[in-house]
Coordinates of C-alpha atoms in Angstrom, one line a residue:
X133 CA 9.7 -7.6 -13.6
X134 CA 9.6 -4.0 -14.2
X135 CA 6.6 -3.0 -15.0
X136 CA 4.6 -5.4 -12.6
X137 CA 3.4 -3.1 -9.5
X138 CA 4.1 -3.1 -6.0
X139 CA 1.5 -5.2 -3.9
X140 CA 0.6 -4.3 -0.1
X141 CA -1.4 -7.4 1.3
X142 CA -2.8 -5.9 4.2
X143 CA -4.0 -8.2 7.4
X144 CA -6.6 -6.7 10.1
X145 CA -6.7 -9.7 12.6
X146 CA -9.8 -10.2 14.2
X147 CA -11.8 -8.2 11.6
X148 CA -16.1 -8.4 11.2
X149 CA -16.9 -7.2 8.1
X150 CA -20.0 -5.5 9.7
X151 CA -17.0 -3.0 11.1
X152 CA -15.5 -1.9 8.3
X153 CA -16.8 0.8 5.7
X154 CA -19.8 1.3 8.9
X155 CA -20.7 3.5 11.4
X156 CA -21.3 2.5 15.1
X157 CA -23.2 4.6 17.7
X158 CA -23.2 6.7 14.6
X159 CA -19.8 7.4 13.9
X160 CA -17.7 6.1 10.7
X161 CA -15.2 3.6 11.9
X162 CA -13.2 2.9 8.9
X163 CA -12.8 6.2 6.9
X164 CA -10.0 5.8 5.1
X165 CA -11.0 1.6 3.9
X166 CA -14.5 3.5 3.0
X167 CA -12.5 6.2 1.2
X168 CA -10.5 3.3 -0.6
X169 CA -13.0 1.5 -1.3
X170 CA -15.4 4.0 -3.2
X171 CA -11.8 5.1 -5.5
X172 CA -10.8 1.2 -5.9
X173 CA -13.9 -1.2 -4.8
X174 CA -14.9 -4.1 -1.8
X175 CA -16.4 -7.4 -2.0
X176 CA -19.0 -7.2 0.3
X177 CA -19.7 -11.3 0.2
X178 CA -15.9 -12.2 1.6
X179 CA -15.5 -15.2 3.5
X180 CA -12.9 -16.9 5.5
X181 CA -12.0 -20.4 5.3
X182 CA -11.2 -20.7 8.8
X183 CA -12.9 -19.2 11.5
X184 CA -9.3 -18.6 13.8
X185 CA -5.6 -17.0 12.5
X186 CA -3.5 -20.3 11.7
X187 CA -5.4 -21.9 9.2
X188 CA -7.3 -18.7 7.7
X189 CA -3.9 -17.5 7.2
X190 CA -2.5 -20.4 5.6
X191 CA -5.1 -20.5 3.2
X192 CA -4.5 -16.8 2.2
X193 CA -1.0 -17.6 1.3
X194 CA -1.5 -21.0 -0.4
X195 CA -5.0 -20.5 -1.9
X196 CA -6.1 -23.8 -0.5
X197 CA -8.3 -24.9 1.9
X198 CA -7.3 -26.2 5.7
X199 CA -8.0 -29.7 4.7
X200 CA -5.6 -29.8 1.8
X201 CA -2.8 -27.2 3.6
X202 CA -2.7 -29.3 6.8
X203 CA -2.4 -26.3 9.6
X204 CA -4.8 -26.5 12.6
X205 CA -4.7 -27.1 16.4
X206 CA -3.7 -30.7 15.8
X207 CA -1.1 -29.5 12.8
X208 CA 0.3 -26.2 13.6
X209 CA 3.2 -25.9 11.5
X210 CA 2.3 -25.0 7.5
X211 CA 3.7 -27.8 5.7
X212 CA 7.5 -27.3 3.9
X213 CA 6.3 -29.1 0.4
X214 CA 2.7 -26.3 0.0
X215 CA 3.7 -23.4 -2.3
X216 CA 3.1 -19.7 -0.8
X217 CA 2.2 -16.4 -2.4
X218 CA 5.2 -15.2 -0.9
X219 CA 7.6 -17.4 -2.4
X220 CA 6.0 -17.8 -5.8
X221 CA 6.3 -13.9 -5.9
X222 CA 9.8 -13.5 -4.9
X223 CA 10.7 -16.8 -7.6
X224 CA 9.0 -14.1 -10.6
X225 CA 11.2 -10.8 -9.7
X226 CA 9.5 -9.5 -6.8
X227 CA 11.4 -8.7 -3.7
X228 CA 9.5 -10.0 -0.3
X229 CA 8.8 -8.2 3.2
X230 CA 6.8 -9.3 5.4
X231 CA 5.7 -8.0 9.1
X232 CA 3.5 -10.0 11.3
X233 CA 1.8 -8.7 15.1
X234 CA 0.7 -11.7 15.6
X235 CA 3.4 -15.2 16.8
X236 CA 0.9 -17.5 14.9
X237 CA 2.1 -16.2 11.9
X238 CA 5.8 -16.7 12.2
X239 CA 8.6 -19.0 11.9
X240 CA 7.6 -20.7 14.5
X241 CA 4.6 -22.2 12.5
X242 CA 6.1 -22.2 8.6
X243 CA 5.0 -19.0 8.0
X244 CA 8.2 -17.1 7.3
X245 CA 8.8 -19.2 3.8
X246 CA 9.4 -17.1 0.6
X247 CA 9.8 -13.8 2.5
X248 CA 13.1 -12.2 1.6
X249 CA 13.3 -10.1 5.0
X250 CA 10.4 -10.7 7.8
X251 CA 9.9 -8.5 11.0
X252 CA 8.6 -10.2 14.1
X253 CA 6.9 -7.5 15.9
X254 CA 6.5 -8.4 19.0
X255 CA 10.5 -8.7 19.2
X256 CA 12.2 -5.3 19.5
X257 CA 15.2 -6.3 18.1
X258 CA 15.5 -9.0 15.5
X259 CA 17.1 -12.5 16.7
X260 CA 16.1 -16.1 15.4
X261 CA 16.2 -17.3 19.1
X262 CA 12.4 -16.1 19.2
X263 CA 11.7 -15.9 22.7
X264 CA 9.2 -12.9 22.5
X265 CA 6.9 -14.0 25.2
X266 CA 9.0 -15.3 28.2
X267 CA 8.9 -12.4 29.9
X268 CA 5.1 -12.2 29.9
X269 CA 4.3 -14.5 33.4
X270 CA 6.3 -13.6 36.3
X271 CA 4.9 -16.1 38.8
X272 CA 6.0 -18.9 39.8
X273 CA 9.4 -20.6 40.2
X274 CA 8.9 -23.1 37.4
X275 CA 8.6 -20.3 35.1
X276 CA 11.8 -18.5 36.4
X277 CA 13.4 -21.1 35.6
X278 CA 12.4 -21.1 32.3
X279 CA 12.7 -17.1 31.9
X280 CA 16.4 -17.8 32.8
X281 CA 17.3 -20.9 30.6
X282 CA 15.3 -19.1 27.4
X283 CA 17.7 -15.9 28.6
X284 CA 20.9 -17.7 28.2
X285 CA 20.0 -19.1 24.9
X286 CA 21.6 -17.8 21.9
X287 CA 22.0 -13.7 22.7
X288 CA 21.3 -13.0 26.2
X289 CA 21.1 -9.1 26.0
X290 CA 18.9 -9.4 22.9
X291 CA 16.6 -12.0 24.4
X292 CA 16.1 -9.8 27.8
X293 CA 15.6 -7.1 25.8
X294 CA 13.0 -8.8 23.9
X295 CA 11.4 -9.9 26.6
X296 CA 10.5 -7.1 28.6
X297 CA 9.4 -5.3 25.1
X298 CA 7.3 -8.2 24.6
X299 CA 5.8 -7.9 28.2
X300 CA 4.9 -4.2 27.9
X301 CA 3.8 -4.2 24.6
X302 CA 1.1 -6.9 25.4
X303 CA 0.8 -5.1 28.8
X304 CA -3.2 -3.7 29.6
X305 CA -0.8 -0.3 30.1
X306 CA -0.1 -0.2 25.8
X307 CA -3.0 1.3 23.5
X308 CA -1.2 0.1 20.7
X309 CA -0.9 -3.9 19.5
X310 CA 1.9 -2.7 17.4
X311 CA 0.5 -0.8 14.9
X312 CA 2.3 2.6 14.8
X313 CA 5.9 0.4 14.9
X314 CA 4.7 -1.5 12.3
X315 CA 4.4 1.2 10.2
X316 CA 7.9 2.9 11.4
X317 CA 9.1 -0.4 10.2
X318 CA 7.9 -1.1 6.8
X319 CA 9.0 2.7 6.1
X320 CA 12.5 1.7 6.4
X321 CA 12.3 -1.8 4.9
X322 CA 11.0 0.6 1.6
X323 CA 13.9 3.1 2.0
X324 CA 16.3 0.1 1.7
X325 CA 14.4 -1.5 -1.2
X326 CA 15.4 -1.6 -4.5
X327 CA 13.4 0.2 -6.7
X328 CA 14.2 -1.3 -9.9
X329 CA 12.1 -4.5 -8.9
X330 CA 8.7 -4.7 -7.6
X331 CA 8.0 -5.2 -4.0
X332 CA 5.1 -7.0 -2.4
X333 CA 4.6 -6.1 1.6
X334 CA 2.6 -8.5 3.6
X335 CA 1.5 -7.0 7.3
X336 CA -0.9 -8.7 10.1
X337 CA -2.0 -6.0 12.5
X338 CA -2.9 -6.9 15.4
X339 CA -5.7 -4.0 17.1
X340 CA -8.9 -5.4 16.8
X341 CA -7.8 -8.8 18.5
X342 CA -8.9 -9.3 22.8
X343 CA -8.2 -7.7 24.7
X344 CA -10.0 -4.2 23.2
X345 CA -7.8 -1.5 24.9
X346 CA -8.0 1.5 22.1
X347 CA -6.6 5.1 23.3
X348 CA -8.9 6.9 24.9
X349 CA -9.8 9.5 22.1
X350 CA -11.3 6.6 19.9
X351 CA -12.7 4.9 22.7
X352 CA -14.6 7.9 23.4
X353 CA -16.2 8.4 20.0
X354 CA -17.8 4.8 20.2
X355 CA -18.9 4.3 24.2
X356 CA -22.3 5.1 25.4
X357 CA -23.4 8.3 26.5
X358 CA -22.8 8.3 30.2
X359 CA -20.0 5.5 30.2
X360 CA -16.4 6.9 30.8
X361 CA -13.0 5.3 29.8
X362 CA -12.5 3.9 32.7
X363 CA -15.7 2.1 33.3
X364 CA -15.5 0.6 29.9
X365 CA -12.1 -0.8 30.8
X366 CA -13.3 -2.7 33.8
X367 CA -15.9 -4.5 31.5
X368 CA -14.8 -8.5 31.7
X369 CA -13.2 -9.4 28.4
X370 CA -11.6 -12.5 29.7
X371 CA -13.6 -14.6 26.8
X372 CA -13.0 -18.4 28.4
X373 CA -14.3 -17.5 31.6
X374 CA -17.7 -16.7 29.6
X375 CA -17.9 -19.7 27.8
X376 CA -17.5 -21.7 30.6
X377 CA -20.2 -19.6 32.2
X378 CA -17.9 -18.7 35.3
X379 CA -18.7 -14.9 34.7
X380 CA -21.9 -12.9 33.0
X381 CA -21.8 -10.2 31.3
X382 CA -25.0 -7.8 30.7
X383 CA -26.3 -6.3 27.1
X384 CA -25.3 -2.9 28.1
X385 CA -21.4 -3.9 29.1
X386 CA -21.5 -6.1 25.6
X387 CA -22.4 -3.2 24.0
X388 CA -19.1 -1.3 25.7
X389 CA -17.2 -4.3 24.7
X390 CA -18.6 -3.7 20.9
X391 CA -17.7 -0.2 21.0
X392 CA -14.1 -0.4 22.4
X393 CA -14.0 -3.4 19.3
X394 CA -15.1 -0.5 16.9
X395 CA -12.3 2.1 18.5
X396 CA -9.7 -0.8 18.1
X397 CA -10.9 -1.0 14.3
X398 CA -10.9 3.1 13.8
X399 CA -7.0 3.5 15.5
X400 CA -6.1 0.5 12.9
X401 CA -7.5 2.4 10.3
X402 CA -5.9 5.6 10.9
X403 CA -2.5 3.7 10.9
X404 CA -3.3 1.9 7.8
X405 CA -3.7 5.3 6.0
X406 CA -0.9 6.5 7.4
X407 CA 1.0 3.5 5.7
X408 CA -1.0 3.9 2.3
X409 CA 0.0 8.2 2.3
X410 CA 3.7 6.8 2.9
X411 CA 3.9 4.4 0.3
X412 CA 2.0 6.2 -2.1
X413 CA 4.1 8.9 -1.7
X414 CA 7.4 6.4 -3.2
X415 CA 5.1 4.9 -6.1
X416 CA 1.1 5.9 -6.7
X417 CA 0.4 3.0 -8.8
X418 CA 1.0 0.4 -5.9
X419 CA -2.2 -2.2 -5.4
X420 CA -3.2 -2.6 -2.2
X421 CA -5.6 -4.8 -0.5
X422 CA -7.1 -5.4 3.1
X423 CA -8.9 -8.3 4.2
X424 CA -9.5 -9.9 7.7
X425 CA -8.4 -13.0 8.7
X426 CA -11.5 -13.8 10.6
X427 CA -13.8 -11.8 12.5
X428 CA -15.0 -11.9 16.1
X429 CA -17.6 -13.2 18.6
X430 CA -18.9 -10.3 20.6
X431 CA -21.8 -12.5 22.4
X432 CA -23.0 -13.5 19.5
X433 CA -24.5 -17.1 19.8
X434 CA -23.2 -17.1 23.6
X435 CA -19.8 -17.0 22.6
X436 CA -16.7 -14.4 22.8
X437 CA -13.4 -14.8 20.8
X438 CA -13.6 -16.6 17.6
X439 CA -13.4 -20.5 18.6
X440 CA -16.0 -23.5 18.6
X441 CA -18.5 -22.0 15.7
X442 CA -18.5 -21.3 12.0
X443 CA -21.0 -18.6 12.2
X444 CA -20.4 -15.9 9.7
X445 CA -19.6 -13.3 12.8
X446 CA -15.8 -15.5 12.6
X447 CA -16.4 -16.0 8.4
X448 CA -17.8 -12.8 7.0
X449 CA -14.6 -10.5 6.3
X450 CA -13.6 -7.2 4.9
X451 CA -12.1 -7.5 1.8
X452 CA -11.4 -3.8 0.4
X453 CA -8.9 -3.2 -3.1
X454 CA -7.4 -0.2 -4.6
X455 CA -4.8 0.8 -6.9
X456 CA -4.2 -1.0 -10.2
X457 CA -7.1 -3.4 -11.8
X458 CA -9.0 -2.5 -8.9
X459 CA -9.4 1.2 -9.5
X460 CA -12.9 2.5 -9.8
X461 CA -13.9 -1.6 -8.9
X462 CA -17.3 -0.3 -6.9
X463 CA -19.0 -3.1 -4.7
X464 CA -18.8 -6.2 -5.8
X465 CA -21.2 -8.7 -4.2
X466 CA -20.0 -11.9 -5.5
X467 CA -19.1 -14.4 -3.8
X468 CA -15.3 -14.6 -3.0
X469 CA -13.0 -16.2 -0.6
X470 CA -9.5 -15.5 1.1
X471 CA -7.8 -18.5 -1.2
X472 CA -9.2 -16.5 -3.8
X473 CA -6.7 -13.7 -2.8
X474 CA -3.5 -15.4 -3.9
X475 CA -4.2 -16.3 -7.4
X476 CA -5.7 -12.6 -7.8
X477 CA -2.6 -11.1 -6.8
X478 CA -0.9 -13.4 -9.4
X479 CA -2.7 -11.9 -12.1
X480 CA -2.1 -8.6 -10.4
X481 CA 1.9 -9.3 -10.9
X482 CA 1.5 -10.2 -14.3
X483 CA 3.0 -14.2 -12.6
X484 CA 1.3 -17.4 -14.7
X485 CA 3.2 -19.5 -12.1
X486 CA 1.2 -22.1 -13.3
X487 CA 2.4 -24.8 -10.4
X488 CA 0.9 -22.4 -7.5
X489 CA -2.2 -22.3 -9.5
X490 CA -2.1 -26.2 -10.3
X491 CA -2.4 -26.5 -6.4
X492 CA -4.6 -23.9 -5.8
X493 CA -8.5 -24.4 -4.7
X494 CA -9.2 -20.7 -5.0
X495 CA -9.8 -18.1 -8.1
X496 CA -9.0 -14.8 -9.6
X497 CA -11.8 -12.5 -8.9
X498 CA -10.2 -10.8 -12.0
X499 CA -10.8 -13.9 -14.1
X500 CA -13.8 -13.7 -16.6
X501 CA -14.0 -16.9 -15.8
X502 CA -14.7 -16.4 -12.1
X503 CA -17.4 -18.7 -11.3
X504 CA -17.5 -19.0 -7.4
X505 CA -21.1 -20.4 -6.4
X506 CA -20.1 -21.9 -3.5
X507 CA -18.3 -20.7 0.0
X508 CA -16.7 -23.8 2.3
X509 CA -15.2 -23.6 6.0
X510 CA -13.7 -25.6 8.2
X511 CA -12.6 -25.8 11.9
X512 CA -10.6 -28.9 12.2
X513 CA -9.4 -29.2 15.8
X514 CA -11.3 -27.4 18.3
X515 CA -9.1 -25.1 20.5
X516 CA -8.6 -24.3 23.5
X517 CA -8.7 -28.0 24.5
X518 CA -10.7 -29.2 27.4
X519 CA -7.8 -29.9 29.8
X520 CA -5.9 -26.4 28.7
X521 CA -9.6 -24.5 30.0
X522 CA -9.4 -26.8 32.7
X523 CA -5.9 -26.0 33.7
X524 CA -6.4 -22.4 33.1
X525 CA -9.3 -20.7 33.9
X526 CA -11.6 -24.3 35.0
X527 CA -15.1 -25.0 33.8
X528 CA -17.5 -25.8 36.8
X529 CA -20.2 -26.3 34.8
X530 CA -18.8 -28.8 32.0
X531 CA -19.9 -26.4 29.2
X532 CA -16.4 -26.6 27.0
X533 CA -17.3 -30.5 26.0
X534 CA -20.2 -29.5 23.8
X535 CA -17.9 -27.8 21.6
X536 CA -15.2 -30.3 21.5
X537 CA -15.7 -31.3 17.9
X538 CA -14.6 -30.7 14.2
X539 CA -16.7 -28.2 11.8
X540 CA -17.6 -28.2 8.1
X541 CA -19.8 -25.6 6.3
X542 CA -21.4 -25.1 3.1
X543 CA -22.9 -22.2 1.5
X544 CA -24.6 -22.6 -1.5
X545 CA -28.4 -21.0 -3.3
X546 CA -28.8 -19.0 -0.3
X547 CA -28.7 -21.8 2.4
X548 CA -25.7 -22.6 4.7
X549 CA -25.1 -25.8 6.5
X550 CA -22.6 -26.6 9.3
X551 CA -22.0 -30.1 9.9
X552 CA -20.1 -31.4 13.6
X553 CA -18.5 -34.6 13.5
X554 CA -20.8 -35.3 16.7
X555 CA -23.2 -35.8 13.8
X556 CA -24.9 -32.7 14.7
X557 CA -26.4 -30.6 11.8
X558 CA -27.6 -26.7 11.2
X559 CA -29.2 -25.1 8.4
X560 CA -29.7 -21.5 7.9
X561 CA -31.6 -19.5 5.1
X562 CA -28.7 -16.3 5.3
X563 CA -30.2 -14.4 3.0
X564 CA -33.9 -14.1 5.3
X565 CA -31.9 -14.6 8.2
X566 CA -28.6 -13.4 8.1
X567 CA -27.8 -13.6 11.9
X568 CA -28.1 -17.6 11.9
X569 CA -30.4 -17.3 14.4
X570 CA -33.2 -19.8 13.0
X571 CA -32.2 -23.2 12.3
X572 CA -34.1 -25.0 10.1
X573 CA -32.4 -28.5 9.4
X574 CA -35.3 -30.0 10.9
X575 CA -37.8 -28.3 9.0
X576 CA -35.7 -28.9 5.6
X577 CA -34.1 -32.1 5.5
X578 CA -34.0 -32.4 1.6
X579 CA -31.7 -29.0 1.7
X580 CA -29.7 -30.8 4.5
X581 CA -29.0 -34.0 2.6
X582 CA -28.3 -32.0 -0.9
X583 CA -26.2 -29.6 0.7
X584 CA -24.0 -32.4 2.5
X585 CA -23.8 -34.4 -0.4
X586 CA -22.0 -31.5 -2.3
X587 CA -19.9 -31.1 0.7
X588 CA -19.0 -34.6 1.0
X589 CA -18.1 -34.7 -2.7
X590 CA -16.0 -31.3 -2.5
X591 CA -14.0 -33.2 -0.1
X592 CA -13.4 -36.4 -2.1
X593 CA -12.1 -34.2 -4.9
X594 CA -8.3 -34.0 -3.1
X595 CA -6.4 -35.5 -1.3
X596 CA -5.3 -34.8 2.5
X597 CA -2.1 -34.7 4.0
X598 CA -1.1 -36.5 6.9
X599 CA -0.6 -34.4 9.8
X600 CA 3.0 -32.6 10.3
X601 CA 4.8 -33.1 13.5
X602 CA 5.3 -29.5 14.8
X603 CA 7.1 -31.0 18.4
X604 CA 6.7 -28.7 21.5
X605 CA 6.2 -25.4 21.5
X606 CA 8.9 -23.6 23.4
X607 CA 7.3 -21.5 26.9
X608 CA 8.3 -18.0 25.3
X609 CA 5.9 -18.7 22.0
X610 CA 3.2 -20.6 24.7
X611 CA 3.4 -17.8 26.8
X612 CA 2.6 -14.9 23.8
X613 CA -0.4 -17.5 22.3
X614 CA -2.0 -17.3 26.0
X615 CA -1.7 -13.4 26.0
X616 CA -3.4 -13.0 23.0
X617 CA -5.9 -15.9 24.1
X618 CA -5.4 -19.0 22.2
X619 CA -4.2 -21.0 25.5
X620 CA -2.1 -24.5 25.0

């Protein structure tokens, strides 16, 4: 497909939208996303349909939904049968790359399907045996002797190497999540690409995602007057230890915690331009566009991380466009949607592929028929589990089993409703109270009633899969998830 453009599908894990195309403590975070989008455009009103990086994900590459895709805590592994951007792309002439920061979104979990080459990060050098994370606990003699049977699997050298890259790089010593070899990566993936066909370049970065360790030099444009470096990285950020009210933290180190949050955001912007200059440099008229996956929990509702909620500080993303169709877009404030994002960059590549968009729940924002009234999330399988907090950090006070429980939202007319399967209910009016502080199910049943109603039929209207058995996870890939927080 000649004259289809290059794509560049850009993932900031972790990403609020309220720290994008901002300023905090009075300084721009994102300059060059704000520079993109006032020459290409934003939707300001993008929401996740997940609240956490497996199934938000897997809705950005299949345009569905989590309860028609399959992948949660209880599912992890994106079913074989779902069509992805990815391969639906690389079917219709394009030729596939993709780099991921983050294990979730990896081989391991179905996510390497339809990608003609795909970098694992975290791995220095590039070997199916994925063992990046066995090197990351060094105590205890169980896990020696799991370091040393994972070693001996398939290329020893490789995997040792691997594994000590894997232990630095997630290290509290490295300032970088992988951001800077990212981009020295997808540089030469381009120099060996073909340039008679398209490409389309999926990354995940990983910066914004706990723990917050930015270099100093954008650390020290966000932190307080008075707090150094060093005092802002002796802040607790151990998020499960909050939860489970085992330690406190104060306003003031929450708002250290929120500026280190806002450096991790600015170094991830600096390295996203770099990419953009580089590519741009091969071919002007690629489209590119950044979303995040999910956003964050800075004590927002009591909570850290971005489990056990589906308030929109986990579902309000950035979603920024440039290049292409979206040139001179402005702000868009309609209501969109990350399985919108697939079937967009479909019409973006000129690709009917009219099976993909048969399975599809999402829509062109490029559509005039683009009629989204309506914004749905869900959090199928709450995780961590109680006996993995248990096991790992405790929980004293027996906080973690109020938020053992499945989550459905619905946003519609202004109101949003979240609905538990422990029958509790919450109504918020988002556009007078955008924080979801207030909840007014009480006060307004009849909205409550209409509201699940639509969200009960909405779920009617297709039909589920049954889960997929995704077996054990090996210790290596366990070993990474904890580093990064999601413990097993």
């Amino acid at each position: 497909m000649p004259n289809s453009p290059n794509i560049v599908l850009i993932v900031m894990d972790t990403a609020r939208s309220d720290f994008v195309d901002t300023a905090v403590n009075g300084r721009e975070v994102t300059p060059f996303l704000s520079g993109l989008a006032e020459r290409g455009g934003k939707f300001s009103e993008a929401y996740s349909a997940s609240p956490w990086t497996l199934p938000s994900h897997a809705s950005l590459f299949t345009g569905t939904y989590p309860s028609k895709h399959g992948a949660h805590a209880e599912s992890k592994h994106l079913r074989d049968d779902i069509q992805t951007l990815a391969g639906t792309l690389s079917e219709n002439g394009y030729e596939t790359f993709g780099i991921s920061n983050n294990i979730w979104v990896s081989d391991n979990f179905g996510f390497e399907a339809g990608f003609d080459t795909f970098v694992r990060n975290w791995q220095l050098l590039q070997f199916d045996n994925d063992v990046g994370g066995v090197g990351l606990t060094n105590q205890g003699r169980d896990k020696w002797f799991a370091v040393a049977r994972t070693l001996i699997q398939g290329n020893p050298v490789a995997n040792a190497v691997n594994a000590a890259y894997t232990k630095f790089r997630y290290s509290n010593y490295s300032p970088d999540d992988g951001a800077g070899r990212t981009n020295k990566r997808a540089e030469g993936l381009l120099s060996d690409h073909d340039g008679d066909d398209p490409f389309f370049l999926f990354i995940n970065y990983l910066e914004p995602h706990l723990e917050y360790r930015p270099p100093k030099r954008f650390a020290e444009r966000f932190l307080p007057e008075g707090v150094s470096y060093r005092e802002a990285n002796e802040v607790e950020q151990n998020a499960w230890k909050y939860v489970t009210e085992q330690a406190e933290i104060s306003d003031s180190e929450f708002e250290i915690l929120r500026a280190l949050y806002a450096a991790e955001t600015a170094y991830l912007d600096q390295r996203i331009g770099e990419l953009a200059e580089t590519i741009r440099e091969r071919d002007e008229e690629t489209v590119f566009v950044v979303v995040g996956d999910h956003g964050e929990n800075l004590g927002d509702h009591g909570l850290m991380d971005h489990q056990y909620c589906l308030y929109d500080t986990l579902l309000h993303v950035p979603f920024v466009v440039g290049g292409g169709p979206f040139t001179d877009h402005g702000t868009d404030d309609r209501l969109v949607q990350l399985p919108d994002v697939a079937p967009t960059l479909l019409d973006v590549a000129g690709v009917e592929a009219p099976s993909f968009r048969s399975q599809s729940q999402g829509q062109s924002v490029l559509s005039p028929e683009f009629d989204r009234d309506t914004v749905i999330a869900e959090y199928l399988s709450p995780m961590p589990s109680r006996d993995a907090i248990e096991k790992r950090v405790g929980d004293p006070h027996d906080v973690i089993d109020s938020y053992l429980r499945s989550l459905r939202c619905i946003r519609r007319d202004g109101y949003k409703l979240v609905v538990g399967s422990d029958g509790e209910k919450e109504l918020y009016d988002v556009e007078s109270d955008p924080r979801e502080q207030t909840d007014l199910s009480s006060e307004r049943p009849k909205e409550v009633t209409r509201l699940e109603t639509e969200l009960d039929e909405w779920l009617d209207s297709f039909e589920q899969p049954d889960g997929v058995d995704t077996g054990e996870i090996n210790d290596g890939v366990k070993d990474t998830l904890e580093q990064l927080g999601y413990i097993q």
